[in-house]
Amino acid sequence: AGPGNLLGLLFGRKDEPTYVTALESCTICFFTGEQIKAVCAHDPDVILELLHNNIQKTGYFMSQLASRKWFSADIRILQLIYHIALERGIYRDGRYEVNIKLTQKTISEITGVHFVTVSRCLKQLKEMGIAEKVKNGFIIHDLERLNQLIESRMIDSKEEV
């Protein structure tokens, strides 16, 4: 696999560092191009899985870039918390409990926002009684108000343009 082809793009170069942010415990495996070719020769469906996975990641990063261009830092943080609550939250006693250990640093890395801004936003959510960061994740006291807050800030940001 030479530079610029699919395998070269998937696997990068040896002198480039690799960074991984995971929301839950997982194992990271590295394969050489030759190992992937051998697996694909044995099971051709792996090629489709690799392409599908690559397309999903490309779509995700394109949406992240668009988000950074069009949405303020606060909106990106609020959206992350909202979507995690929808996808991983457990509704219990009138609130959503999200048991994913996300540090402010990790939220900062995911959203591309300075950790001080993350801290300020989380403090505001707690003061408003909407959500709070706890040791093992988040408690969202009012998911509907969180969504309304996102929508109102999106409207405000559109009016500024």
XYZ file of N, CA, C and O in Angstrom:
644
model
N 0.846 -1.182 0.000
C 0.000 0.000 0.000
C 0.887 1.239 0.000
O 1.671 1.425 0.910
N 0.740 2.045 -1.008
C 1.536 3.267 -1.108
C 0.759 4.452 -0.588
O -0.413 4.361 -0.243
N 1.417 5.604 -0.533
C 0.741 6.804 -0.053
C -0.443 7.165 -0.948
O -0.383 7.018 -2.152
N -1.529 7.590 -0.320
C -2.688 8.052 -1.082
C -3.696 6.980 -1.423
O -4.772 7.280 -1.889
N -3.392 5.703 -1.188
C -4.397 4.687 -1.468
C -5.159 4.367 -0.185
O -4.810 4.840 0.889
N -6.203 3.566 -0.294
C -7.084 3.316 0.842
C -6.335 2.748 2.038
O -6.491 3.236 3.152
N -5.498 1.731 1.839
C -4.785 1.159 2.980
C -3.810 2.164 3.586
O -3.674 2.254 4.793
N -3.165 2.954 2.740
C -2.270 3.981 3.259
C -3.029 5.000 4.095
O -2.557 5.449 5.137
N -4.246 5.353 3.658
C -5.056 6.306 4.410
C -5.583 5.707 5.704
O -5.682 6.382 6.714
N -5.930 4.425 5.666
C -6.440 3.782 6.871
C -5.371 3.640 7.941
O -5.652 3.758 9.118
N -4.153 3.375 7.524
C -3.138 3.020 8.497
C -2.108 4.099 8.758
O -1.295 3.963 9.647
N -2.116 5.180 8.001
C -1.193 6.274 8.251
C 0.261 5.870 8.102
O 0.582 4.874 7.476
N 1.123 6.657 8.724
C 2.555 6.374 8.667
C 3.049 6.019 10.055
O 2.487 6.441 11.062
N 4.143 5.298 10.101
C 4.675 4.852 11.387
C 5.157 6.002 12.246
O 5.144 5.926 13.465
N 5.583 7.109 11.620
C 6.115 8.225 12.397
C 5.030 9.187 12.878
O 5.328 10.173 13.530
N 3.765 8.900 12.565
C 2.663 9.755 13.026
C 2.057 9.169 14.292
O 1.737 7.986 14.340
N 1.878 9.993 15.342
C 1.265 9.469 16.568
C -0.222 9.168 16.336
O -0.870 9.769 15.491
N -0.739 8.219 17.092
C -2.139 7.848 17.024
C -2.803 8.229 18.336
O -2.286 7.911 19.407
N -3.945 8.926 18.259
C -4.696 9.332 19.444
C -6.067 8.671 19.388
O -6.709 8.660 18.354
N -6.495 8.140 20.513
C -7.789 7.486 20.587
C -8.522 8.009 21.812
O -7.951 8.076 22.905
N -9.789 8.390 21.629
C -10.657 8.757 22.745
C -11.831 7.801 22.709
O -12.542 7.734 21.716
N -12.018 7.035 23.771
C -13.105 6.059 23.830
C -14.061 6.423 24.962
O -13.633 6.871 26.029
N -15.351 6.240 24.715
C -16.352 6.534 25.729
C -16.577 5.354 26.669
O -17.213 5.496 27.697
N -16.088 4.200 26.293
C -16.194 3.045 27.165
C -14.958 2.175 26.989
O -14.188 2.369 26.056
N -14.770 1.248 27.892
C -13.587 0.405 27.862
C -13.536 -0.392 26.560
O -14.539 -0.938 26.116
N -12.354 -0.425 25.944
C -12.204 -1.151 24.691
C -10.736 -1.533 24.510
O -9.874 -1.098 25.259
N -10.491 -2.345 23.497
C -9.133 -2.761 23.164
C -8.791 -2.201 21.799
O -9.590 -2.299 20.869
N -7.628 -1.605 21.668
C -7.165 -1.047 20.406
C -6.164 -2.028 19.805
O -5.222 -2.455 20.478
N -6.362 -2.387 18.546
C -5.460 -3.303 17.851
C -4.905 -2.611 16.610
O -5.631 -1.883 15.935
N -3.658 -2.825 16.332
C -3.029 -2.283 15.138
C -2.677 -3.436 14.206
O -2.149 -4.452 14.651
N -2.994 -3.274 12.923
C -2.706 -4.292 11.924
C -1.893 -3.672 10.805
O -2.096 -2.507 10.445
N -1.019 -4.460 10.239
C -0.286 -4.004 9.062
C -1.187 -4.164 7.845
O -2.192 -4.894 7.886
N -0.845 -3.510 6.771
C -1.590 -3.660 5.523
C -1.604 -5.106 5.063
O -2.621 -5.608 4.566
N -0.490 -5.799 5.247
C -0.401 -7.212 4.836
C -1.353 -8.079 5.653
O -1.982 -8.994 5.122
N -1.472 -7.798 6.941
C -2.394 -8.573 7.774
C -3.842 -8.352 7.333
O -4.629 -9.291 7.271
N -4.182 -7.104 7.019
C -5.539 -6.800 6.553
C -5.805 -7.501 5.223
O -6.891 -8.066 5.012
N -4.836 -7.486 4.320
C -5.002 -8.176 3.033
C -5.261 -9.664 3.241
O -6.106 -10.256 2.572
N -4.542 -10.277 4.168
C -4.725 -11.707 4.445
C -6.115 -11.985 4.999
O -6.780 -12.941 4.596
N -6.585 -11.121 5.923
C -7.930 -11.289 6.486
C -8.982 -11.126 5.389
O -9.936 -11.908 5.300
N -8.803 -10.129 4.537
C -9.760 -9.877 3.452
C -9.779 -11.023 2.443
O -10.832 -11.360 1.901
N -8.628 -11.637 2.192
C -8.568 -12.780 1.281
C -9.334 -13.960 1.873
O -10.008 -14.699 1.166
N -9.249 -14.101 3.184
C -9.945 -15.190 3.875
C -11.448 -14.908 3.984
O -12.269 -15.820 3.856
N -11.816 -13.644 4.232
C -13.224 -13.259 4.398
C -13.468 -11.931 3.678
O -13.282 -10.862 4.260
N -13.902 -11.983 2.417
C -14.093 -10.759 1.626
C -15.096 -9.768 2.225
O -15.047 -8.576 1.925
N -15.992 -10.218 3.096
C -16.955 -9.299 3.725
C -16.264 -8.269 4.614
O -16.824 -7.207 4.896
N -15.051 -8.569 5.041
C -14.296 -7.626 5.868
C -14.040 -6.337 5.086
O -14.033 -5.243 5.667
N -13.854 -6.437 3.781
C -13.632 -5.249 2.952
C -14.813 -4.295 3.078
O -14.635 -3.087 3.280
N -16.025 -4.845 2.979
C -17.223 -4.007 3.115
C -17.319 -3.402 4.512
O -17.708 -2.241 4.666
N -16.966 -4.167 5.534
C -16.981 -3.647 6.900
C -15.978 -2.503 7.069
O -16.277 -1.499 7.703
N -14.787 -2.674 6.498
C -13.786 -1.605 6.572
C -14.268 -0.342 5.866
O -14.122 0.769 6.390
N -14.832 -0.513 4.687
C -15.361 0.639 3.950
C -16.493 1.307 4.717
O -16.536 2.536 4.836
N -17.404 0.506 5.242
C -18.534 1.047 6.009
C -18.025 1.830 7.218
O -18.475 2.951 7.483
N -17.087 1.248 7.951
C -16.528 1.902 9.122
C -15.834 3.205 8.750
O -15.979 4.226 9.425
N -15.081 3.180 7.657
C -14.374 4.382 7.201
C -15.359 5.475 6.800
O -15.168 6.657 7.115
N -16.432 5.097 6.116
C -17.452 6.076 5.709
C -18.133 6.672 6.931
O -18.370 7.888 6.991
N -18.441 5.850 7.930
C -19.051 6.359 9.157
C -18.138 7.366 9.849
O -18.584 8.430 10.282
N -16.866 7.033 9.952
C -15.926 7.941 10.618
C -15.746 9.234 9.820
O -15.683 10.318 10.391
N -15.701 9.116 8.510
C -15.596 10.309 7.669
C -16.808 11.206 7.874
O -16.681 12.421 8.040
N -17.995 10.611 7.886
C -19.220 11.380 8.126
C -19.210 12.053 9.482
O -19.593 13.213 9.628
N -18.741 11.331 10.499
C -18.666 11.891 11.840
C -17.743 13.105 11.873
O -18.101 14.163 12.398
N -16.551 12.962 11.299
C -15.600 14.071 11.337
C -16.058 15.248 10.483
O -15.802 16.400 10.824
N -16.761 14.976 9.389
C -17.315 16.069 8.592
C -18.368 16.829 9.396
O -18.413 18.065 9.366
N -19.197 16.106 10.144
C -20.207 16.781 10.972
C -19.543 17.570 12.091
O -20.007 18.639 12.463
N -18.431 17.047 12.637
C -17.703 17.778 13.665
C -17.130 19.083 13.120
O -17.193 20.123 13.781
N -16.577 19.028 11.923
C -16.051 20.250 11.304
C -17.159 21.260 11.053
O -16.996 22.455 11.314
N -18.286 20.785 10.540
C -19.420 21.684 10.301
C -19.906 22.274 11.618
O -20.207 23.467 11.706
N -19.953 21.446 12.652
C -20.397 21.901 13.964
C -19.492 23.008 14.488
O -19.945 24.010 15.019
N -18.188 22.841 14.303
C -17.244 23.859 14.790
C -17.378 25.163 14.020
O -17.130 26.229 14.549
N -17.775 25.064 12.762
C -17.925 26.273 11.964
C -19.216 27.018 12.320
O -19.229 28.234 12.402
N -20.309 26.274 12.521
C -21.617 26.903 12.656
C -22.116 27.050 14.081
O -22.988 27.875 14.335
N -21.606 26.272 15.024
C -22.150 26.301 16.377
C -21.116 26.798 17.377
O -19.938 26.486 17.280
N -21.607 27.529 18.368
C -20.729 28.047 19.416
C -20.236 26.902 20.295
O -20.754 25.782 20.257
N -19.249 27.215 21.111
C -18.680 26.220 22.017
C -19.750 25.657 22.953
O -19.842 24.445 23.152
N -20.580 26.533 23.524
C -21.625 26.083 24.448
C -22.583 25.110 23.770
O -22.959 24.098 24.350
N -22.975 25.419 22.545
C -23.918 24.546 21.830
C -23.303 23.166 21.627
O -23.974 22.144 21.821
N -22.040 23.099 21.268
C -21.391 21.804 21.047
C -21.348 20.971 22.326
O -21.590 19.767 22.314
N -21.072 21.622 23.453
C -21.039 20.916 24.741
C -22.437 20.417 25.104
O -22.630 19.259 25.473
N -23.421 21.300 24.969
C -24.805 20.940 25.298
C -25.304 19.804 24.416
O -25.970 18.875 24.894
N -24.990 19.864 23.124
C -25.410 18.804 22.211
C -24.779 17.472 22.590
O -25.444 16.434 22.524
N -23.512 17.484 22.959
C -22.847 16.245 23.364
C -23.568 15.622 24.560
O -23.892 14.433 24.552
N -23.837 16.415 25.569
C -24.510 15.913 26.769
C -25.907 15.403 26.423
O -26.319 14.324 26.869
N -26.625 16.146 25.594
C -27.979 15.756 25.194
C -27.972 14.421 24.449
O -28.739 13.509 24.762
N -27.082 14.284 23.472
C -27.051 13.051 22.678
C -26.575 11.852 23.501
O -27.080 10.735 23.317
N -25.652 12.069 24.407
C -25.219 10.973 25.278
C -26.375 10.545 26.180
O -26.576 9.347 26.411
N -27.154 11.514 26.672
C -28.313 11.181 27.513
C -29.328 10.356 26.731
O -29.874 9.370 27.239
N -29.576 10.740 25.478
C -30.529 9.994 24.661
C -30.041 8.585 24.361
O -30.825 7.621 24.390
N -28.759 8.450 24.051
C -28.214 7.165 23.623
C -27.848 6.244 24.787
O -28.000 5.031 24.689
N -27.351 6.809 25.867
C -26.838 5.979 26.957
C -27.522 6.219 28.296
O -27.221 5.535 29.266
N -28.404 7.211 28.346
C -29.036 7.540 29.614
C -30.069 6.502 30.034
O -30.755 5.918 29.209
N -30.161 6.300 31.324
C -31.169 5.418 31.909
C -32.142 6.307 32.667
O -31.753 7.046 33.573
N -33.416 6.254 32.248
C -34.436 7.088 32.898
C -34.839 6.432 34.210
O -35.291 5.288 34.237
N -34.655 7.173 35.293
C -34.930 6.644 36.624
C -35.311 7.795 37.538
O -34.610 8.810 37.580
N -36.410 7.654 38.225
C -36.856 8.654 39.209
C -36.958 10.058 38.608
O -36.548 11.047 39.217
N -37.471 10.148 37.364
C -37.709 11.442 36.741
C -36.476 12.132 36.184
O -36.519 13.320 35.870
N -35.399 11.410 36.062
C -34.177 12.003 35.516
C -33.402 10.946 34.731
O -33.644 9.751 34.853
N -32.463 11.407 33.924
C -31.611 10.507 33.150
C -30.260 10.397 33.832
O -29.646 11.408 34.160
N -29.842 9.162 34.038
C -28.519 8.915 34.606
C -27.642 8.347 33.501
O -28.011 7.376 32.835
N -26.502 8.973 33.295
C -25.556 8.536 32.274
C -24.293 8.095 32.995
O -23.607 8.905 33.605
N -24.018 6.812 32.927
C -22.856 6.258 33.628
C -21.696 6.044 32.665
O -21.306 4.922 32.376
N -21.180 7.142 32.163
C -19.981 7.127 31.326
C -19.004 8.114 31.946
O -19.339 9.284 32.133
N -17.820 7.635 32.269
C -16.823 8.527 32.864
C -16.265 9.439 31.781
O -15.468 9.028 30.957
N -16.721 10.674 31.789
C -16.222 11.691 30.861
C -15.632 12.820 31.691
O -16.351 13.511 32.396
N -14.348 12.982 31.593
C -13.724 14.100 32.295
C -13.965 15.381 31.502
O -14.323 15.337 30.320
N -13.748 16.510 32.147
C -13.863 17.779 31.429
C -12.841 17.838 30.302
O -13.114 18.386 29.235
N -11.689 17.244 30.523
C -10.656 17.210 29.479
C -11.147 16.416 28.266
O -10.960 16.837 27.121
N -11.790 15.276 28.500
C -12.307 14.471 27.401
C -13.413 15.204 26.661
O -13.457 15.203 25.425
N -14.308 15.846 27.393
C -15.371 16.644 26.749
C -14.733 17.735 25.908
O -15.165 18.007 24.787
N -13.686 18.346 26.441
C -12.956 19.376 25.716
C -12.384 18.831 24.411
O -12.494 19.460 23.353
N -11.790 17.651 24.472
C -11.192 17.048 23.277
C -12.255 16.662 22.250
O -12.073 16.862 21.053
N -13.374 16.121 22.705
C -14.435 15.694 21.790
C -15.065 16.889 21.090
O -15.340 16.846 19.893
N -15.297 17.963 21.833
C -16.011 19.121 21.276
C -15.082 20.171 20.672
O -15.552 21.077 19.986
N -13.782 20.068 20.945
C -12.856 21.076 20.441
C -12.964 22.392 21.181
O -12.672 23.456 20.644
N -13.374 22.325 22.428
C -13.607 23.507 23.253
C -12.603 23.493 24.404
O -12.272 22.429 24.935
N -12.120 24.653 24.800
C -11.191 24.755 25.917
C -11.846 24.210 27.180
O -13.036 24.427 27.413
N -11.066 23.518 28.033
C -11.645 22.894 29.221
C -12.241 23.904 30.197
O -13.157 23.585 30.945
N -11.753 25.137 30.191
C -12.325 26.170 31.052
C -13.758 26.486 30.602
O -14.657 26.675 31.426
N -13.986 26.498 29.293
C -15.322 26.723 28.752
C -16.236 25.555 29.121
O -17.403 25.755 29.464
N -15.695 24.339 29.071
C -16.468 23.156 29.485
C -16.876 23.301 30.947
O -18.037 23.095 31.306
N -15.938 23.686 31.786
C -16.204 23.855 33.213
C -17.295 24.903 33.444
O -18.218 24.695 34.242
N -17.196 26.028 32.746
C -18.185 27.104 32.887
C -19.572 26.629 32.461
O -20.565 26.876 33.147
N -19.636 25.904 31.345
C -20.911 25.421 30.836
C -21.541 24.420 31.811
O -22.742 24.487 32.088
N -20.737 23.500 32.341
C -21.256 22.521 33.293
C -21.743 23.197 34.573
O -22.758 22.796 35.149
N -21.036 24.240 34.993
C -21.448 24.986 36.181
C -22.800 25.653 35.937
O -23.685 25.618 36.801
N -22.992 26.242 34.756
C -24.264 26.874 34.424
C -25.409 25.862 34.399
O -26.504 26.145 34.894
N -25.149 24.685 33.810
C -26.183 23.643 33.769
C -26.601 23.232 35.177
O -27.787 23.023 35.449
N -25.630 23.134 36.066
C -25.933 22.752 37.452
C -26.729 23.859 38.145
O -27.728 23.585 38.817
N -26.300 25.101 37.962
C -27.010 26.239 38.577
C -28.444 26.352 38.069
O -29.344 26.748 38.812
N -28.675 25.994 36.803
C -30.011 26.056 36.218
C -30.858 24.841 36.602
O -32.051 24.798 36.296
N -30.243 23.851 37.241
C -30.974 22.655 37.647
C -31.301 21.729 36.483
O -32.185 20.883 36.584
N -30.563 21.872 35.386
C -30.818 21.057 34.191
C -30.016 19.765 34.229
O -30.538 18.686 33.944
N -28.734 19.862 34.558
C -27.860 18.689 34.550
C -26.674 18.951 35.462
O -26.367 20.097 35.792
N -26.023 17.869 35.853
C -24.810 18.020 36.642
C -23.856 16.877 36.371
O -24.256 15.759 36.059
N -22.582 17.199 36.454
C -21.511 16.218 36.300
C -21.317 15.563 37.650
O -21.216 16.233 38.673
N -21.314 14.240 37.655
C -21.039 13.490 38.873
C -19.830 12.589 38.615
O -19.339 12.513 37.487
N -19.381 11.921 39.647
C -18.149 11.129 39.551
C -18.153 10.155 38.369
O -17.193 10.082 37.622
N -19.226 9.429 38.185
C -19.258 8.391 37.161
C -20.073 8.787 35.929
O -20.544 7.918 35.199
N -20.271 10.069 35.702
C -21.017 10.481 34.513
C -21.807 11.757 34.714
O -21.291 12.734 35.244
N -23.073 11.695 34.304
C -23.952 12.863 34.360
C -25.300 12.472 34.913
O -25.744 11.335 34.755
N -25.970 13.445 35.495
C -27.383 13.320 35.807
C -28.075 14.457 35.079
O -27.716 15.631 35.266
N -29.005 14.118 34.217
C -29.777 15.127 33.492
C -31.129 15.192 34.173
O -31.938 14.262 34.080
N -31.365 16.291 34.880
C -32.594 16.450 35.643
C -33.770 16.808 34.739
O -34.903 16.456 35.046
N -33.493 17.512 33.648
C -34.573 17.960 32.763
C -34.089 17.946 31.314
O -33.537 18.929 30.817
N -34.302 16.823 30.651
C -33.842 16.646 29.270
C -34.531 17.624 28.325
O -33.904 18.156 27.410
N -35.815 17.883 28.552
C -36.546 18.803 27.679
C -35.992 20.225 27.795
O -35.810 20.909 26.797
N -35.684 20.671 29.009
C -35.088 22.004 29.176
C -33.703 22.074 28.545
O -33.319 23.115 28.003
N -32.960 20.975 28.616
C -31.650 20.932 27.962
C -31.817 21.123 26.460
O -31.103 21.917 25.847
N -32.767 20.424 25.866
C -33.036 20.566 24.434
C -33.500 21.986 24.099
O -33.071 22.572 23.102
N -34.357 22.550 24.917
C -34.819 23.930 24.698
C -33.663 24.923 24.794
O -33.603 25.889 24.030
N -32.751 24.683 25.718
C -31.582 25.547 25.860
C -30.722 25.493 24.598
O -30.259 26.518 24.101
N -30.516 24.294 24.069
C -29.758 24.138 22.819
C -30.434 24.919 21.703
O -29.787 25.692 20.984
N -31.748 24.728 21.546
C -32.490 25.404 20.476
C -32.437 26.919 20.624
O -32.239 27.635 19.639
N -32.585 27.415 21.851
C -32.562 28.873 22.039
C -31.177 29.447 21.743
O -31.054 30.517 21.154
N -30.132 28.729 22.123
C -28.775 29.218 21.824
C -28.484 29.148 20.344
O -27.760 29.984 19.806
N -29.058 28.150 19.640
C -28.875 28.062 18.198
C -29.578 29.250 17.510
O -29.022 29.842 16.589
N -30.753 29.594 17.988
C -31.478 30.746 17.435
C -30.691 32.019 17.695
O -30.513 32.851 16.802
N -30.182 32.162 18.917
C -29.382 33.345 19.266
C -28.155 33.468 18.370
O -27.798 34.551 17.928
N -27.483 32.319 18.101
C -26.266 32.370 17.297
C -26.595 32.703 15.829
O -25.813 33.348 15.163
N -27.753 32.275 15.337
C -28.153 32.603 13.969
C -28.452 34.096 13.837
O -28.166 34.702 12.822
N -29.021 34.678 14.893
C -29.342 36.108 14.851
C -28.092 36.967 14.867
O -28.087 38.082 14.372
N -26.999 36.431 15.446
C -25.745 37.185 15.485
C -25.060 37.254 14.136
O -24.265 38.136 13.883
N -25.376 36.297 13.255
C -24.699 36.230 11.952
C -25.180 37.281 11.021
O -25.795 38.114 10.961
